[in-house]
Phi, psi and omega in degrees: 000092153349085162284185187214349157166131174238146196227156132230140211293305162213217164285343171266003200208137190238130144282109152246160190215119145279173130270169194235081190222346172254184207246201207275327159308300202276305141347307159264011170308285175308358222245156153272117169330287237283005186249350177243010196308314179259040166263140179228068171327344150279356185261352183237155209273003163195179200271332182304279175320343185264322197287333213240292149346303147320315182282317202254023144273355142309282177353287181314315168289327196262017179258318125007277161326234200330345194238038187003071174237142221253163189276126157225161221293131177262116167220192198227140179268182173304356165269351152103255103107144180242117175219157175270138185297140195082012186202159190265018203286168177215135198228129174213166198208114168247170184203147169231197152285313181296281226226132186267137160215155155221142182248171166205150174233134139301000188217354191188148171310139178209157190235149179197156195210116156253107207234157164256146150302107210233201170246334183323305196312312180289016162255028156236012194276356150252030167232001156238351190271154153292205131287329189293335176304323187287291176288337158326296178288311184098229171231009183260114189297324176328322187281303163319328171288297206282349177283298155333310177305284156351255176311328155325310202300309216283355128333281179301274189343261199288357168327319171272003201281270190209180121342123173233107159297175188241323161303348190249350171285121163231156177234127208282150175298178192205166240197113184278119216196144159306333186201184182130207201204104179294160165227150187228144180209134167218138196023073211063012210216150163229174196235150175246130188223157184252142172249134173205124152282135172230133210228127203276299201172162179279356166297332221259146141307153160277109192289145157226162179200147201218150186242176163206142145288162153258095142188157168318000000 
């Protein structure tokens, strides 16, 4: 299983980025029981999902791994959000078919989305978009993936938080770059989130993903 890039986001908070390439035997050969103790592979609806589920709890061990931090019981609170038990770590998880990610933060709630650029997005691109957003993007799904992304990220971050319309997060235009740095600002406060296109192989969509922390 491939990483495709580990990063940090800032000093507190780390990005892994996987593929989604071994199969449900071979995931959980590898997986440490304490990351799969609340998995139920019966509650989800293919083997395609599990393989994505599975995958991006490696992901989580092996970030682990690389920030020499010890593995403890992975479970989920009531809002479905996954954190580790027992620990001050703060954890978020996004996935696709290609490719799995994750961030932690040692210091703040943190959030990450990962998306392909596809054309579906855009029939949902006026119940998340403002307008001034709506004419930003334009016609480039890139910009449309990373505005998703955006507001996805910044969604997990404040979920245990407060109520996040999508509509009510806005996001200042950006200038379209292989990486770089958004500014989203909702209920009064603003967030600074980092965005990267990751380009798989050419069978593959191309992907972006965006982290955020909680905080100003």
């Amino acid at each position: 299983m491939s990483i495709y890039s580990f990063y940090a986001h800032s000093l507190t908070s780390f990005v892994l980025l996987r593929s989604v390439e071994l199969s449900i035997v071979e995931l959980k050969a590898q997986l440490n029981p304490l990351l799969t103790a609340c998995f139920n592979d019966c509650l989800i609806s293919s083997n395609e999902k599990i393989r994505q589920s599975l995958s991006v709890r490696l992901a989580l061990q092996e970030l682990l791994k690389q920030l020499g931090l010890p593995i403890v019981l992975l479970v989920k609170d009531e809002n479905g959000r996954p954190f580790l038990k027992n620990d001050n770590l703060h954890i978020s998880f996004s996935h696709t078919r290609y490719l799995v990610s994750v961030a932690l933060s040692t210091a703040f709630q943190v959030g990450i989305d990962i998306e392909t650029t596809r054309p579906q997005l855009a029939v949902v691109q006026s119940k998340i978009l403002t307008k001034e957003e709506s004419e930003h993007v334009g016609n480039s799904l890139d910009k449309l993936a990373i505005y998703w992304c955006a507001k996805e990220a910044l969604y997990k971050c404040l979920m245990n938080q407060q109520s996040c319309n999508f509509q009510k997060i806005f996001v200042e235009p950006f200038q379209l770059q292989i990486e770089g740095h958004i500014l989203a600002h909702f209920s009064g406060k603003k967030y600074l989130m980092h965005y990267k296109r990751i380009d798989c192989d050419i069978n593959k969509p191309p992907h972006f993903c965006v982290c955020c922390e909680g905080h100003t």
